[in-house]
Amino acid sequence: MNSERAEQLRRELQEHSYRYHVLSDPIITDGEYDQLYNELKALEEAYPELITPDSPTQRAGFEPISDLPKVPHIKPILSLSNAFNRADLIAWYERIRKLLAPEAQIDFVVEPKFDGLTVVLTYENGVLKQAATRGNGEVGDDVTPNVRTIKSIPLRLLKNEIPSRLVVRGEVLFLKEDFKRINEKQAEEGLPLYVNARNTASGTLKQKDSRITASRPLTAFVYSIVDADGDVPETQWETLAYLKALGFLTAPEARRFDNIETAAAYAEGFERHSLPYEIDGLVIKVNRHAVFEELGVVGKDPRGATAFKFPSEEVTTRLIGVTIGIGRTGVLTPTADLEPVFLGVTVKSASLHNYDLIHDKDIRLGDKVIVKRSGDVIPYVVGPVIAARTGTETPILPPEKCPVCDFPVIRPAGEVAYYCSNPACPERIARNLIYFVSRGAMDIDGLGESGVRLLLEKGLIHDEGDLFFLKAEDLLELEGFAQKKVDNLLNSIEAAKSRPLSRLVASLGIRGIGTTVAALLTQHFRTIDDLIQATPENLQNIEGIGPHTAAAIVEYFSQPHHLALIEKFRQAGLNLENQREVPTSDKLAGKAFVLTGTLPTMSREEASALIESHGGSVKSSVSKKTDYVVAGEAAGSKLTRAQVLGIPILDEQGLLHLIGNE
Ligand code: IVH
């Protein structure tokens, strides 16, 4: 029984490993692989007689298969054991504790476990001489020309007094933002999108033509010294600082802890999604190198470090249907109905983005698909598992008619999305109202989706304007609306009348107008009437407003029922003017800014308005042309990119200082 299961696991693991490493066409996720691997490992631990020499647990890695030149590593490039929860971590600690003298001090460094590819970099007299992949841990691929194109890898080290030969190890990856941009470019050029950042980074690093590598912005983080002819720091913590001083990018999230409990607490509470790059866990390392060495190696894993792996957030399941949602602008959004699958929570549906993506990724009904959850965002379908096709899968096409009102579906020029062409589509009206009352829009407390649908159904409202004329006696007749609830609702409707104009504009449901664009508009057009009269040319003069957005605004206000709506707002006494006075100067003339993270006192719109009112411009992404990055709390990949490119980074105070009004 056990031996049969072990044999089955060995065969499956071998197959999946081959698909992953040789064919670059995996049909299960890394997490699913780990599960099988760990089952086999546990079985072998309980019944050592089951271990065979060809078991995947018995080897250091896969033979290198590419035809790049091979380079032997100066020392074996080790891997890591895994821990999946606090208990595993404590058990790891107990095991190493027993191997050391009772009085030995053990402190730890916790670092992100980058989900990229290992590179081993050799510097001679401070100059980069060779770069190799991990390969099988003994011999790797020579990727020196490609690695030379990676800007975060110094070609010459910054300090002079360094060992004559220094071999360091790091991880090459795509920052999330860069990966997104690569796919945007692919989409623009009508090329298929890349599904997985790690696999794309791998393909990019192993390119034969380093010009291709150079065209894609890889980033490298370095975390250890493999070998050195000379003195290097005695602890991991000092090593990270040393590497940073030499000019390498190191993880700012690394922390040192005096004991395993605090280290484990940091690992458990770690917010993986706040990082600008993908990680699949954290690495917990014994800080003192001498202790690390003393602990030795089991198989391919050093005892002195372990990987605390996050639960996998990618799974495969079957796509059994597509539900079409209708958004407030009439946009049709396809959502995948899935065979329920566990991804931290049970997932039954996932975003399919849009029909272009469905087409580009060739996702078909009945496909086995990879589903991923990242951060708090809803799960999405990464792509199909082509190898699992049976031939019965059917293509997914955009509908020709709105599934709610049967009006024709249209696709405006230059847009990816399909829309219901009926401005009076009941679902559109409902969605627009639900959005209008929501917290991000007019924030009418006490009214949510079910309330809006009830008011529509009872005929008490037909559009957003009617909300402001609701009467207590009508509301009191509705099921579940007692006096107190009605009072509260009427109070919040009253409060909504004085929201800033930009909020109202953002709440109208004009295509392409969210809070940022609405704030831009109301800085330039101080009243709703000015905005109504704006021409496409007026609108396009505003930085950040393109022809499609300008056209959508003009189109919106050309509709008589929208003008009637504005009149209802006016009659109800809503605020239709922008009261804010903005100081102006040209202190920031010609300077390009990028904002990232949350600033302590200013909203993003306020900061943008401030910069623009002093002659600066605000861009959405960091490039060599960026003059300053203004970073607040939880700043993301833009901050990392600025660090990589060496662009000055300001906080809110710094920005105010620059303008001269602290
Ligand atoms: S330390 C002896 N630190 O994870 C030292 N590895 O599953 C062993 N990895 O092959 C590695 N981030 O390529 C270390 N901060 C980090 C890492 C890291 C990613 C990779 C490494 C290794 C794999 C083990």
PDB file of C-alpha atoms in Angstrom, residues 448-657:
ATOM      1  CA  GLY A 448     -26.542  49.442  -0.283  1.00  0.00           C
ATOM      2  CA  GLU A 449     -27.248  47.160  -3.197  1.00  0.00           C
ATOM      3  CA  SER A 450     -30.388  45.569  -1.776  1.00  0.00           C
ATOM      4  CA  GLY A 451     -31.834  48.936  -0.691  1.00  0.00           C
ATOM      5  CA  VAL A 452     -31.249  50.458  -4.123  1.00  0.00           C
ATOM      6  CA  ARG A 453     -32.836  47.483  -5.856  1.00  0.00           C
ATOM      7  CA  LEU A 454     -35.848  47.699  -3.538  1.00  0.00           C
ATOM      8  CA  LEU A 455     -36.338  51.434  -4.186  1.00  0.00           C
ATOM      9  CA  LEU A 456     -36.126  50.817  -7.943  1.00  0.00           C
ATOM     10  CA  GLU A 457     -38.522  47.907  -7.773  1.00  0.00           C
ATOM     11  CA  LYS A 458     -41.093  49.957  -5.799  1.00  0.00           C
ATOM     12  CA  GLY A 459     -40.803  52.792  -8.287  1.00  0.00           C
ATOM     13  CA  LEU A 460     -39.643  55.277  -5.632  1.00  0.00           C
ATOM     14  CA  ILE A 461     -36.579  56.216  -7.640  1.00  0.00           C
ATOM     15  CA  HIS A 462     -35.696  56.108 -11.340  1.00  0.00           C
ATOM     16  CA  ASP A 463     -32.336  57.825 -11.258  1.00  0.00           C
ATOM     17  CA  GLU A 464     -29.756  59.280  -8.862  1.00  0.00           C
ATOM     18  CA  GLY A 465     -31.568  62.606  -8.648  1.00  0.00           C
ATOM     19  CA  ASP A 466     -34.698  60.983  -7.182  1.00  0.00           C
ATOM     20  CA  LEU A 467     -32.706  59.902  -4.125  1.00  0.00           C
ATOM     21  CA  PHE A 468     -32.637  63.506  -2.941  1.00  0.00           C
ATOM     22  CA  PHE A 469     -36.432  63.800  -3.053  1.00  0.00           C
ATOM     23  CA  LEU A 470     -37.254  60.653  -1.082  1.00  0.00           C
ATOM     24  CA  LYS A 471     -39.845  61.189   1.638  1.00  0.00           C
ATOM     25  CA  ALA A 472     -40.035  59.589   5.043  1.00  0.00           C
ATOM     26  CA  GLU A 473     -43.618  58.413   4.544  1.00  0.00           C
ATOM     27  CA  ASP A 474     -42.716  56.493   1.357  1.00  0.00           C
ATOM     28  CA  LEU A 475     -39.701  54.874   2.937  1.00  0.00           C
ATOM     29  CA  LEU A 476     -41.603  53.857   6.085  1.00  0.00           C
ATOM     30  CA  GLU A 477     -43.845  51.669   3.955  1.00  0.00           C
ATOM     31  CA  LEU A 478     -40.949  49.554   2.764  1.00  0.00           C
ATOM     32  CA  GLU A 479     -40.206  46.250   4.419  1.00  0.00           C
ATOM     33  CA  GLY A 480     -37.408  46.553   6.975  1.00  0.00           C
ATOM     34  CA  PHE A 481     -37.456  50.384   7.045  1.00  0.00           C
ATOM     35  CA  ALA A 482     -38.317  51.421  10.628  1.00  0.00           C
ATOM     36  CA  GLN A 483     -38.383  55.061  11.780  1.00  0.00           C
ATOM     37  CA  LYS A 484     -34.769  55.080  12.986  1.00  0.00           C
ATOM     38  CA  LYS A 485     -33.430  53.584   9.814  1.00  0.00           C
ATOM     39  CA  VAL A 486     -35.405  56.062   7.724  1.00  0.00           C
ATOM     40  CA  ASP A 487     -34.141  58.997   9.794  1.00  0.00           C
ATOM     41  CA  ASN A 488     -30.565  57.850   9.414  1.00  0.00           C
ATOM     42  CA  LEU A 489     -30.931  57.357   5.699  1.00  0.00           C
ATOM     43  CA  LEU A 490     -32.467  60.775   5.159  1.00  0.00           C
ATOM     44  CA  ASN A 491     -29.674  62.328   7.211  1.00  0.00           C
ATOM     45  CA  SER A 492     -26.997  60.695   5.105  1.00  0.00           C
ATOM     46  CA  ILE A 493     -28.758  61.737   1.908  1.00  0.00           C
ATOM     47  CA  GLU A 494     -28.768  65.298   3.251  1.00  0.00           C
ATOM     48  CA  ALA A 495     -25.052  65.071   4.071  1.00  0.00           C
ATOM     49  CA  ALA A 496     -24.274  63.842   0.546  1.00  0.00           C
ATOM     50  CA  LYS A 497     -25.574  67.094  -0.901  1.00  0.00           C
ATOM     51  CA  SER A 498     -22.451  68.918   0.214  1.00  0.00           C
ATOM     52  CA  ARG A 499     -19.843  66.457  -1.080  1.00  0.00           C
ATOM     53  CA  PRO A 500     -17.055  68.051  -3.148  1.00  0.00           C
ATOM     54  CA  LEU A 501     -17.866  68.507  -6.822  1.00  0.00           C
ATOM     55  CA  SER A 502     -15.132  66.067  -7.834  1.00  0.00           C
ATOM     56  CA  ARG A 503     -16.952  63.331  -5.910  1.00  0.00           C
ATOM     57  CA  LEU A 504     -20.178  64.043  -7.691  1.00  0.00           C
ATOM     58  CA  VAL A 505     -18.443  64.006 -11.081  1.00  0.00           C
ATOM     59  CA  ALA A 506     -16.755  60.715 -10.223  1.00  0.00           C
ATOM     60  CA  SER A 507     -20.111  59.297  -9.139  1.00  0.00           C
ATOM     61  CA  LEU A 508     -21.901  59.968 -12.430  1.00  0.00           C
ATOM     62  CA  GLY A 509     -20.622  56.832 -14.111  1.00  0.00           C
ATOM     63  CA  ILE A 510     -19.011  58.486 -17.129  1.00  0.00           C
ATOM     64  CA  ARG A 511     -16.797  56.046 -18.977  1.00  0.00           C
ATOM     65  CA  GLY A 512     -13.179  56.370 -17.869  1.00  0.00           C
ATOM     66  CA  ILE A 513     -13.898  58.896 -15.093  1.00  0.00           C
ATOM     67  CA  GLY A 514     -12.886  57.737 -11.628  1.00  0.00           C
ATOM     68  CA  THR A 515     -11.816  59.834  -8.666  1.00  0.00           C
ATOM     69  CA  THR A 516      -8.424  60.847 -10.092  1.00  0.00           C
ATOM     70  CA  VAL A 517      -9.715  62.112 -13.436  1.00  0.00           C
ATOM     71  CA  ALA A 518     -12.699  63.755 -11.722  1.00  0.00           C
ATOM     72  CA  ALA A 519     -10.309  65.674  -9.454  1.00  0.00           C
ATOM     73  CA  LEU A 520      -8.313  66.793 -12.492  1.00  0.00           C
ATOM     74  CA  LEU A 521     -11.471  67.957 -14.220  1.00  0.00           C
ATOM     75  CA  THR A 522     -12.811  69.961 -11.316  1.00  0.00           C
ATOM     76  CA  GLN A 523      -9.489  71.732 -10.846  1.00  0.00           C
ATOM     77  CA  HIS A 524      -9.791  73.034 -14.375  1.00  0.00           C
ATOM     78  CA  PHE A 525     -13.541  73.485 -14.549  1.00  0.00           C
ATOM     79  CA  ARG A 526     -14.664  74.950 -11.272  1.00  0.00           C
ATOM     80  CA  THR A 527     -18.408  74.469 -11.784  1.00  0.00           C
ATOM     81  CA  ILE A 528     -20.505  71.698 -13.286  1.00  0.00           C
ATOM     82  CA  ASP A 529     -21.761  74.173 -15.899  1.00  0.00           C
ATOM     83  CA  ASP A 530     -18.190  74.901 -17.037  1.00  0.00           C
ATOM     84  CA  LEU A 531     -17.620  71.185 -17.370  1.00  0.00           C
ATOM     85  CA  ILE A 532     -20.866  70.682 -19.291  1.00  0.00           C
ATOM     86  CA  GLN A 533     -19.762  73.323 -21.780  1.00  0.00           C
ATOM     87  CA  ALA A 534     -16.200  72.024 -22.217  1.00  0.00           C
ATOM     88  CA  THR A 535     -15.195  71.077 -25.750  1.00  0.00           C
ATOM     89  CA  PRO A 536     -13.059  68.033 -26.575  1.00  0.00           C
ATOM     90  CA  GLU A 537     -10.142  70.427 -27.204  1.00  0.00           C
ATOM     91  CA  ASN A 538     -10.546  72.127 -23.798  1.00  0.00           C
ATOM     92  CA  LEU A 539     -10.593  68.735 -22.167  1.00  0.00           C
ATOM     93  CA  GLN A 540      -7.608  67.309 -23.991  1.00  0.00           C
ATOM     94  CA  ASN A 541      -5.501  70.282 -22.958  1.00  0.00           C
ATOM     95  CA  ILE A 542      -5.496  68.797 -19.480  1.00  0.00           C
ATOM     96  CA  GLU A 543      -2.540  66.499 -18.866  1.00  0.00           C
ATOM     97  CA  GLY A 544      -3.920  63.059 -18.141  1.00  0.00           C
ATOM     98  CA  ILE A 545      -7.045  63.400 -20.316  1.00  0.00           C
ATOM     99  CA  GLY A 546      -6.848  61.618 -23.643  1.00  0.00           C
ATOM    100  CA  PRO A 547      -9.179  61.737 -26.649  1.00  0.00           C
ATOM    101  CA  HIS A 548     -11.321  58.792 -25.511  1.00  0.00           C
ATOM    102  CA  THR A 549     -11.979  60.281 -22.092  1.00  0.00           C
ATOM    103  CA  ALA A 550     -12.674  63.710 -23.591  1.00  0.00           C
ATOM    104  CA  ALA A 551     -15.130  62.160 -26.041  1.00  0.00           C
ATOM    105  CA  ALA A 552     -16.862  60.209 -23.272  1.00  0.00           C
ATOM    106  CA  ILE A 553     -17.369  63.391 -21.220  1.00  0.00           C
ATOM    107  CA  VAL A 554     -18.756  65.372 -24.134  1.00  0.00           C
ATOM    108  CA  GLU A 555     -20.979  62.462 -25.075  1.00  0.00           C
ATOM    109  CA  TYR A 556     -22.294  62.145 -21.531  1.00  0.00           C
ATOM    110  CA  PHE A 557     -23.337  65.778 -21.255  1.00  0.00           C
ATOM    111  CA  SER A 558     -24.867  65.768 -24.733  1.00  0.00           C
ATOM    112  CA  GLN A 559     -27.630  63.449 -23.522  1.00  0.00           C
ATOM    113  CA  PRO A 560     -30.779  65.322 -22.459  1.00  0.00           C
ATOM    114  CA  HIS A 561     -31.553  62.880 -19.650  1.00  0.00           C
ATOM    115  CA  HIS A 562     -28.107  63.500 -18.127  1.00  0.00           C
ATOM    116  CA  LEU A 563     -28.687  67.255 -18.247  1.00  0.00           C
ATOM    117  CA  ALA A 564     -32.077  66.669 -16.626  1.00  0.00           C
ATOM    118  CA  LEU A 565     -30.312  64.716 -13.919  1.00  0.00           C
ATOM    119  CA  ILE A 566     -27.941  67.615 -13.241  1.00  0.00           C
ATOM    120  CA  GLU A 567     -30.981  69.905 -13.002  1.00  0.00           C
ATOM    121  CA  LYS A 568     -32.509  67.588 -10.403  1.00  0.00           C
ATOM    122  CA  PHE A 569     -29.249  67.823  -8.447  1.00  0.00           C
ATOM    123  CA  ARG A 570     -29.384  71.604  -8.675  1.00  0.00           C
ATOM    124  CA  GLN A 571     -32.959  71.699  -7.458  1.00  0.00           C
ATOM    125  CA  ALA A 572     -32.136  69.387  -4.594  1.00  0.00           C
ATOM    126  CA  GLY A 573     -29.366  71.778  -3.549  1.00  0.00           C
ATOM    127  CA  LEU A 574     -26.279  69.650  -4.285  1.00  0.00           C
ATOM    128  CA  ASN A 575     -22.879  71.321  -4.310  1.00  0.00           C
ATOM    129  CA  LEU A 576     -22.037  71.978  -7.972  1.00  0.00           C
ATOM    130  CA  GLU A 577     -18.948  74.162  -7.496  1.00  0.00           C
ATOM    131  CA  ASN A 578     -15.360  73.538  -6.573  1.00  0.00           C
ATOM    132  CA  GLN A 579     -14.622  75.833  -3.650  1.00  0.00           C
ATOM    133  CA  ARG A 580     -10.996  75.000  -3.268  1.00  0.00           C
ATOM    134  CA  GLU A 581      -8.485  77.749  -4.070  1.00  0.00           C
ATOM    135  CA  VAL A 582      -5.120  76.408  -5.120  1.00  0.00           C
ATOM    136  CA  PRO A 583      -1.940  78.462  -4.724  1.00  0.00           C
ATOM    137  CA  THR A 584       0.186  78.657  -7.844  1.00  0.00           C
ATOM    138  CA  SER A 585       3.844  79.141  -8.781  1.00  0.00           C
ATOM    139  CA  ASP A 586       6.306  77.743 -11.293  1.00  0.00           C
ATOM    140  CA  LYS A 587       8.717  76.307  -8.735  1.00  0.00           C
ATOM    141  CA  LEU A 588       8.254  72.808 -10.112  1.00  0.00           C
ATOM    142  CA  ALA A 589       8.148  73.795 -13.773  1.00  0.00           C
ATOM    143  CA  GLY A 590       9.378  71.008 -16.033  1.00  0.00           C
ATOM    144  CA  LYS A 591       9.705  68.509 -13.193  1.00  0.00           C
ATOM    145  CA  ALA A 592       8.073  65.105 -13.503  1.00  0.00           C
ATOM    146  CA  PHE A 593       6.762  63.498 -10.311  1.00  0.00           C
ATOM    147  CA  VAL A 594       5.433  60.052  -9.516  1.00  0.00           C
ATOM    148  CA  LEU A 595       3.314  59.458  -6.416  1.00  0.00           C
ATOM    149  CA  THR A 596       3.268  56.156  -4.563  1.00  0.00           C
ATOM    150  CA  GLY A 597       1.825  54.988  -1.257  1.00  0.00           C
ATOM    151  CA  THR A 598      -0.328  56.934   1.187  1.00  0.00           C
ATOM    152  CA  LEU A 599       0.906  60.341   2.320  1.00  0.00           C
ATOM    153  CA  PRO A 600       0.298  61.365   5.942  1.00  0.00           C
ATOM    154  CA  THR A 601      -2.009  64.337   5.336  1.00  0.00           C
ATOM    155  CA  MET A 602      -2.616  64.790   1.619  1.00  0.00           C
ATOM    156  CA  SER A 603      -4.731  62.612  -0.630  1.00  0.00           C
ATOM    157  CA  ARG A 604      -3.258  61.580  -3.944  1.00  0.00           C
ATOM    158  CA  GLU A 605      -5.494  64.087  -5.727  1.00  0.00           C
ATOM    159  CA  GLU A 606      -4.425  66.879  -3.406  1.00  0.00           C
ATOM    160  CA  ALA A 607      -0.757  66.078  -3.885  1.00  0.00           C
ATOM    161  CA  SER A 608      -1.206  65.957  -7.674  1.00  0.00           C
ATOM    162  CA  ALA A 609      -3.101  69.230  -7.626  1.00  0.00           C
ATOM    163  CA  LEU A 610      -0.395  70.825  -5.511  1.00  0.00           C
ATOM    164  CA  ILE A 611       2.389  69.665  -7.826  1.00  0.00           C
ATOM    165  CA  GLU A 612       0.525  70.769 -10.924  1.00  0.00           C
ATOM    166  CA  SER A 613      -0.398  74.122  -9.464  1.00  0.00           C
ATOM    167  CA  HIS A 614       3.332  74.751  -9.073  1.00  0.00           C
ATOM    168  CA  GLY A 615       4.074  73.839 -12.654  1.00  0.00           C
ATOM    169  CA  GLY A 616       5.122  70.204 -12.181  1.00  0.00           C
ATOM    170  CA  SER A 617       3.572  67.186 -13.833  1.00  0.00           C
ATOM    171  CA  VAL A 618       2.455  63.914 -12.293  1.00  0.00           C
ATOM    172  CA  LYS A 619       3.116  60.702 -14.187  1.00  0.00           C
ATOM    173  CA  SER A 620       1.832  57.249 -13.482  1.00  0.00           C
ATOM    174  CA  SER A 621       5.041  55.291 -13.837  1.00  0.00           C
ATOM    175  CA  VAL A 622       8.673  55.694 -12.886  1.00  0.00           C
ATOM    176  CA  SER A 623      11.200  55.996 -15.698  1.00  0.00           C
ATOM    177  CA  LYS A 624      14.595  57.564 -16.207  1.00  0.00           C
ATOM    178  CA  LYS A 625      12.766  60.805 -16.999  1.00  0.00           C
ATOM    179  CA  THR A 626      11.166  60.949 -13.549  1.00  0.00           C
ATOM    180  CA  ASP A 627      12.658  63.752 -11.450  1.00  0.00           C
ATOM    181  CA  TYR A 628      11.163  62.865  -8.068  1.00  0.00           C
ATOM    182  CA  VAL A 629       9.195  60.048  -6.511  1.00  0.00           C
ATOM    183  CA  VAL A 630       6.985  61.131  -3.613  1.00  0.00           C
ATOM    184  CA  ALA A 631       6.542  58.080  -1.412  1.00  0.00           C
ATOM    185  CA  GLY A 632       4.178  57.540   1.477  1.00  0.00           C
ATOM    186  CA  GLU A 633       3.196  54.605   3.617  1.00  0.00           C
ATOM    187  CA  ALA A 634       2.934  51.188   1.915  1.00  0.00           C
ATOM    188  CA  ALA A 635       4.702  52.511  -1.172  1.00  0.00           C
ATOM    189  CA  GLY A 636       5.030  49.749  -3.728  1.00  0.00           C
ATOM    190  CA  SER A 637       7.031  48.826  -6.772  1.00  0.00           C
ATOM    191  CA  LYS A 638       7.336  52.432  -7.895  1.00  0.00           C
ATOM    192  CA  LEU A 639       9.506  53.093  -4.856  1.00  0.00           C
ATOM    193  CA  THR A 640      11.682  50.069  -5.571  1.00  0.00           C
ATOM    194  CA  ARG A 641      11.987  51.168  -9.162  1.00  0.00           C
ATOM    195  CA  ALA A 642      13.029  54.631  -8.074  1.00  0.00           C
ATOM    196  CA  GLN A 643      15.673  53.059  -5.837  1.00  0.00           C
ATOM    197  CA  VAL A 644      16.856  50.888  -8.697  1.00  0.00           C
ATOM    198  CA  LEU A 645      17.092  53.886 -11.035  1.00  0.00           C
ATOM    199  CA  GLY A 646      18.578  56.154  -8.362  1.00  0.00           C
ATOM    200  CA  ILE A 647      15.782  58.741  -8.575  1.00  0.00           C
ATOM    201  CA  PRO A 648      15.450  61.144  -5.607  1.00  0.00           C
ATOM    202  CA  ILE A 649      12.722  60.037  -3.203  1.00  0.00           C
ATOM    203  CA  LEU A 650      10.731  62.570  -1.187  1.00  0.00           C
ATOM    204  CA  ASP A 651       8.197  62.235   1.596  1.00  0.00           C
ATOM    205  CA  GLU A 652       5.312  64.670   2.007  1.00  0.00           C
ATOM    206  CA  GLN A 653       7.503  67.049   4.023  1.00  0.00           C
ATOM    207  CA  GLY A 654      10.143  66.884   1.308  1.00  0.00           C
ATOM    208  CA  LEU A 655       7.589  67.831  -1.313  1.00  0.00           C
ATOM    209  CA  LEU A 656       6.348  70.784   0.734  1.00  0.00           C
ATOM    210  CA  HIS A 657       9.932  71.832   1.351  1.00  0.00           C
TER     211      HIS A 657
END
